[in-house]
Amino acid sequence: MATKEIKTYSLAEMKDRYIGKVGTADRDEYEYELSMDVLGKMIKLARQERRLTQEELGKLVGVQKAQISKLESSTNSATIDTILKVFKALKAEINFNVKLEDNFVKLA
């Protein structure tokens, strides 16, 4: 009995096939939502490591508990200013990397 070889695909190939190629509107939206989800999880993890409630973090940042909840669940697009305030209140370092064509610009 001959064994059938199973075709495997990379994650990049699957995204290209089912979401769209890099640079398309659907792919850009997917990548943005994924980034916001990861950011929300990072905020929640840092808050929990600092043993803060959402309400306590909100007070430190100057926003309501609901805004922190929305940030953590990625249901809200936050401004960079708010994100920076949240990480500052958590005493956490955040870095942004911007890629301009083939060159990276690091913003700390």
mmCIF file with all atom_site columns, C-alpha atoms in Angstrom:
data_model
loop_
_atom_site.group_PDB
_atom_site.id
_atom_site.type_symbol
_atom_site.label_atom_id
_atom_site.label_alt_id
_atom_site.label_comp_id
_atom_site.label_asym_id
_atom_site.label_entity_id
_atom_site.label_seq_id
_atom_site.pdbx_PDB_ins_code
_atom_site.Cartn_x
_atom_site.Cartn_y
_atom_site.Cartn_z
_atom_site.occupancy
_atom_site.B_iso_or_equiv
_atom_site.pdbx_formal_charge
_atom_site.auth_seq_id
_atom_site.auth_comp_id
_atom_site.auth_asym_id
_atom_site.auth_atom_id
_atom_site.pdbx_PDB_model_num
ATOM 1   C CA . MET A 1 1   ? 0.000   0.000  0.000  1.00 0.00 ? 1   MET A CA 1
ATOM 2   C CA . ALA A 1 2   ? 1.506   3.314  -1.070 1.00 0.00 ? 2   ALA A CA 1
ATOM 3   C CA . THR A 1 3   ? 1.542   6.162  1.355  1.00 0.00 ? 3   THR A CA 1
ATOM 4   C CA . LYS A 1 4   ? 0.206   9.458  0.186  1.00 0.00 ? 4   LYS A CA 1
ATOM 5   C CA . GLU A 1 5   ? 2.400   12.460 0.830  1.00 0.00 ? 5   GLU A CA 1
ATOM 6   C CA . ILE A 1 6   ? 0.585   15.207 2.697  1.00 0.00 ? 6   ILE A CA 1
ATOM 7   C CA . LYS A 1 7   ? 1.027   18.700 1.303  1.00 0.00 ? 7   LYS A CA 1
ATOM 8   C CA . THR A 1 8   ? 2.007   21.201 3.965  1.00 0.00 ? 8   THR A CA 1
ATOM 9   C CA . TYR A 1 9   ? 1.698   24.971 3.840  1.00 0.00 ? 9   TYR A CA 1
ATOM 10  C CA . SER A 1 10  ? 3.501   27.683 5.740  1.00 0.00 ? 10  SER A CA 1
ATOM 11  C CA . LEU A 1 11  ? 1.561   30.205 7.801  1.00 0.00 ? 11  LEU A CA 1
ATOM 12  C CA . ALA A 1 12  ? 2.460   32.904 5.270  1.00 0.00 ? 12  ALA A CA 1
ATOM 13  C CA . GLU A 1 13  ? 1.074   30.764 2.426  1.00 0.00 ? 13  GLU A CA 1
ATOM 14  C CA . MET A 1 14  ? -2.149  30.155 4.342  1.00 0.00 ? 14  MET A CA 1
ATOM 15  C CA . LYS A 1 15  ? -2.590  33.861 5.087  1.00 0.00 ? 15  LYS A CA 1
ATOM 16  C CA . ASP A 1 16  ? -1.955  34.723 1.427  1.00 0.00 ? 16  ASP A CA 1
ATOM 17  C CA . ARG A 1 17  ? -4.481  32.142 0.312  1.00 0.00 ? 17  ARG A CA 1
ATOM 18  C CA . TYR A 1 18  ? -7.294  32.706 2.798  1.00 0.00 ? 18  TYR A CA 1
ATOM 19  C CA . ILE A 1 19  ? -6.884  36.318 3.944  1.00 0.00 ? 19  ILE A CA 1
ATOM 20  C CA . GLY A 1 20  ? -5.181  37.982 1.017  1.00 0.00 ? 20  GLY A CA 1
ATOM 21  C CA . LYS A 1 21  ? -1.731  38.944 -0.154 1.00 0.00 ? 21  LYS A CA 1
ATOM 22  C CA . VAL A 1 22  ? 0.383   41.433 1.804  1.00 0.00 ? 22  VAL A CA 1
ATOM 23  C CA . GLY A 1 23  ? -0.710  44.959 0.945  1.00 0.00 ? 23  GLY A CA 1
ATOM 24  C CA . THR A 1 24  ? -4.350  44.138 0.226  1.00 0.00 ? 24  THR A CA 1
ATOM 25  C CA . ALA A 1 25  ? -7.090  45.776 2.293  1.00 0.00 ? 25  ALA A CA 1
ATOM 26  C CA . ASP A 1 26  ? -8.214  42.484 3.861  1.00 0.00 ? 26  ASP A CA 1
ATOM 27  C CA . ARG A 1 27  ? -4.679  41.516 4.835  1.00 0.00 ? 27  ARG A CA 1
ATOM 28  C CA . ASP A 1 28  ? -3.923  44.978 6.261  1.00 0.00 ? 28  ASP A CA 1
ATOM 29  C CA . GLU A 1 29  ? -7.108  44.821 8.349  1.00 0.00 ? 29  GLU A CA 1
ATOM 30  C CA . TYR A 1 30  ? -6.217  41.332 9.583  1.00 0.00 ? 30  TYR A CA 1
ATOM 31  C CA . GLU A 1 31  ? -2.673  42.358 10.546 1.00 0.00 ? 31  GLU A CA 1
ATOM 32  C CA . TYR A 1 32  ? -3.970  45.483 12.338 1.00 0.00 ? 32  TYR A CA 1
ATOM 33  C CA . GLU A 1 33  ? -6.541  43.499 14.331 1.00 0.00 ? 33  GLU A CA 1
ATOM 34  C CA . LEU A 1 34  ? -3.914  40.916 15.213 1.00 0.00 ? 34  LEU A CA 1
ATOM 35  C CA . SER A 1 35  ? -1.553  43.652 16.430 1.00 0.00 ? 35  SER A CA 1
ATOM 36  C CA . MET A 1 36  ? -4.301  45.201 18.561 1.00 0.00 ? 36  MET A CA 1
ATOM 37  C CA . ASP A 1 37  ? -5.120  41.783 20.032 1.00 0.00 ? 37  ASP A CA 1
ATOM 38  C CA . VAL A 1 38  ? -1.479  41.188 20.953 1.00 0.00 ? 38  VAL A CA 1
ATOM 39  C CA . LEU A 1 39  ? -1.206  44.691 22.415 1.00 0.00 ? 39  LEU A CA 1
ATOM 40  C CA . GLY A 1 40  ? -4.323  44.099 24.532 1.00 0.00 ? 40  GLY A CA 1
ATOM 41  C CA . LYS A 1 41  ? -2.922  40.840 25.848 1.00 0.00 ? 41  LYS A CA 1
ATOM 42  C CA . MET A 1 42  ? 0.390   42.553 26.698 1.00 0.00 ? 42  MET A CA 1
ATOM 43  C CA . ILE A 1 43  ? -1.425  45.290 28.642 1.00 0.00 ? 43  ILE A CA 1
ATOM 44  C CA . LYS A 1 44  ? -3.480  42.728 30.565 1.00 0.00 ? 44  LYS A CA 1
ATOM 45  C CA . LEU A 1 45  ? -0.447  40.591 31.385 1.00 0.00 ? 45  LEU A CA 1
ATOM 46  C CA . ALA A 1 46  ? 1.591   43.590 32.571 1.00 0.00 ? 46  ALA A CA 1
ATOM 47  C CA . ARG A 1 47  ? -1.348  44.829 34.677 1.00 0.00 ? 47  ARG A CA 1
ATOM 48  C CA . GLN A 1 48  ? -1.765  41.410 36.288 1.00 0.00 ? 48  GLN A CA 1
ATOM 49  C CA . GLU A 1 49  ? 1.968   41.119 36.970 1.00 0.00 ? 49  GLU A CA 1
ATOM 50  C CA . ARG A 1 50  ? 1.770   44.499 38.760 1.00 0.00 ? 50  ARG A CA 1
ATOM 51  C CA . ARG A 1 51  ? -1.229  43.143 40.703 1.00 0.00 ? 51  ARG A CA 1
ATOM 52  C CA . LEU A 1 52  ? -3.457  46.007 39.613 1.00 0.00 ? 52  LEU A CA 1
ATOM 53  C CA . THR A 1 53  ? -7.165  45.884 38.894 1.00 0.00 ? 53  THR A CA 1
ATOM 54  C CA . GLN A 1 54  ? -8.513  47.493 35.747 1.00 0.00 ? 54  GLN A CA 1
ATOM 55  C CA . GLU A 1 55  ? -9.996  50.212 37.923 1.00 0.00 ? 55  GLU A CA 1
ATOM 56  C CA . GLU A 1 56  ? -6.655  50.914 39.640 1.00 0.00 ? 56  GLU A CA 1
ATOM 57  C CA . LEU A 1 57  ? -4.829  51.110 36.305 1.00 0.00 ? 57  LEU A CA 1
ATOM 58  C CA . GLY A 1 58  ? -7.553  53.368 34.943 1.00 0.00 ? 58  GLY A CA 1
ATOM 59  C CA . LYS A 1 59  ? -7.052  55.775 37.858 1.00 0.00 ? 59  LYS A CA 1
ATOM 60  C CA . LEU A 1 60  ? -3.291  55.844 37.247 1.00 0.00 ? 60  LEU A CA 1
ATOM 61  C CA . VAL A 1 61  ? -3.833  56.608 33.561 1.00 0.00 ? 61  VAL A CA 1
ATOM 62  C CA . GLY A 1 62  ? -6.767  58.965 34.023 1.00 0.00 ? 62  GLY A CA 1
ATOM 63  C CA . VAL A 1 63  ? -9.399  56.866 32.250 1.00 0.00 ? 63  VAL A CA 1
ATOM 64  C CA . GLN A 1 64  ? -12.381 54.797 33.319 1.00 0.00 ? 64  GLN A CA 1
ATOM 65  C CA . LYS A 1 65  ? -12.159 51.064 34.072 1.00 0.00 ? 65  LYS A CA 1
ATOM 66  C CA . ALA A 1 66  ? -14.235 50.451 30.939 1.00 0.00 ? 66  ALA A CA 1
ATOM 67  C CA . GLN A 1 67  ? -11.505 51.956 28.738 1.00 0.00 ? 67  GLN A CA 1
ATOM 68  C CA . ILE A 1 68  ? -8.894  49.602 30.239 1.00 0.00 ? 68  ILE A CA 1
ATOM 69  C CA . SER A 1 69  ? -11.260 46.683 29.691 1.00 0.00 ? 69  SER A CA 1
ATOM 70  C CA . LYS A 1 70  ? -11.729 47.694 26.054 1.00 0.00 ? 70  LYS A CA 1
ATOM 71  C CA . LEU A 1 71  ? -7.971  48.022 25.556 1.00 0.00 ? 71  LEU A CA 1
ATOM 72  C CA . GLU A 1 72  ? -7.378  44.572 26.995 1.00 0.00 ? 72  GLU A CA 1
ATOM 73  C CA . SER A 1 73  ? -10.104 42.950 24.926 1.00 0.00 ? 73  SER A CA 1
ATOM 74  C CA . SER A 1 74  ? -9.005  44.835 21.796 1.00 0.00 ? 74  SER A CA 1
ATOM 75  C CA . THR A 1 75  ? -12.486 46.145 21.097 1.00 0.00 ? 75  THR A CA 1
ATOM 76  C CA . ASN A 1 76  ? -11.262 49.711 21.010 1.00 0.00 ? 76  ASN A CA 1
ATOM 77  C CA . SER A 1 77  ? -8.653  51.442 18.920 1.00 0.00 ? 77  SER A CA 1
ATOM 78  C CA . ALA A 1 78  ? -6.504  53.350 21.339 1.00 0.00 ? 78  ALA A CA 1
ATOM 79  C CA . THR A 1 79  ? -4.443  56.403 20.624 1.00 0.00 ? 79  THR A CA 1
ATOM 80  C CA . ILE A 1 80  ? -0.691  56.099 20.913 1.00 0.00 ? 80  ILE A CA 1
ATOM 81  C CA . ASP A 1 81  ? -0.878  58.644 23.726 1.00 0.00 ? 81  ASP A CA 1
ATOM 82  C CA . THR A 1 82  ? -3.188  56.385 25.742 1.00 0.00 ? 82  THR A CA 1
ATOM 83  C CA . ILE A 1 83  ? -1.043  53.332 25.082 1.00 0.00 ? 83  ILE A CA 1
ATOM 84  C CA . LEU A 1 84  ? 2.070   55.198 26.228 1.00 0.00 ? 84  LEU A CA 1
ATOM 85  C CA . LYS A 1 85  ? 0.274   56.371 29.385 1.00 0.00 ? 85  LYS A CA 1
ATOM 86  C CA . VAL A 1 86  ? -0.838  52.824 30.162 1.00 0.00 ? 86  VAL A CA 1
ATOM 87  C CA . PHE A 1 87  ? 2.657   51.376 29.837 1.00 0.00 ? 87  PHE A CA 1
ATOM 88  C CA . LYS A 1 88  ? 4.134   54.280 31.816 1.00 0.00 ? 88  LYS A CA 1
ATOM 89  C CA . ALA A 1 89  ? 1.636   53.636 34.620 1.00 0.00 ? 89  ALA A CA 1
ATOM 90  C CA . LEU A 1 90  ? 2.616   49.959 34.508 1.00 0.00 ? 90  LEU A CA 1
ATOM 91  C CA . LYS A 1 91  ? 6.285   50.964 34.694 1.00 0.00 ? 91  LYS A CA 1
ATOM 92  C CA . ALA A 1 92  ? 6.820   48.966 31.509 1.00 0.00 ? 92  ALA A CA 1
ATOM 93  C CA . GLU A 1 93  ? 9.076   49.881 28.613 1.00 0.00 ? 93  GLU A CA 1
ATOM 94  C CA . ILE A 1 94  ? 7.540   50.000 25.167 1.00 0.00 ? 94  ILE A CA 1
ATOM 95  C CA . ASN A 1 95  ? 9.389   50.303 21.871 1.00 0.00 ? 95  ASN A CA 1
ATOM 96  C CA . PHE A 1 96  ? 8.066   50.945 18.378 1.00 0.00 ? 96  PHE A CA 1
ATOM 97  C CA . ASN A 1 97  ? 9.843   49.799 15.258 1.00 0.00 ? 97  ASN A CA 1
ATOM 98  C CA . VAL A 1 98  ? 8.969   51.509 12.011 1.00 0.00 ? 98  VAL A CA 1
ATOM 99  C CA . LYS A 1 99  ? 10.118  50.006 8.741  1.00 0.00 ? 99  LYS A CA 1
ATOM 100 C CA . LEU A 1 100 ? 10.658  52.489 5.930  1.00 0.00 ? 100 LEU A CA 1
ATOM 101 C CA . GLU A 1 101 ? 11.195  50.388 2.814  1.00 0.00 ? 101 GLU A CA 1
ATOM 102 C CA . ASP A 1 102 ? 14.250  48.299 3.761  1.00 0.00 ? 102 ASP A CA 1
ATOM 103 C CA . ASN A 1 103 ? 15.384  50.411 6.729  1.00 0.00 ? 103 ASN A CA 1
ATOM 104 C CA . PHE A 1 104 ? 14.171  50.083 10.304 1.00 0.00 ? 104 PHE A CA 1
ATOM 105 C CA . VAL A 1 105 ? 13.704  53.159 12.460 1.00 0.00 ? 105 VAL A CA 1
ATOM 106 C CA . LYS A 1 106 ? 13.538  52.359 16.159 1.00 0.00 ? 106 LYS A CA 1
ATOM 107 C CA . LEU A 1 107 ? 11.453  54.621 18.376 1.00 0.00 ? 107 LEU A CA 1
ATOM 108 C CA . ALA A 1 108 ? 11.866  54.093 22.089 1.00 0.00 ? 108 ALA A CA 1
#
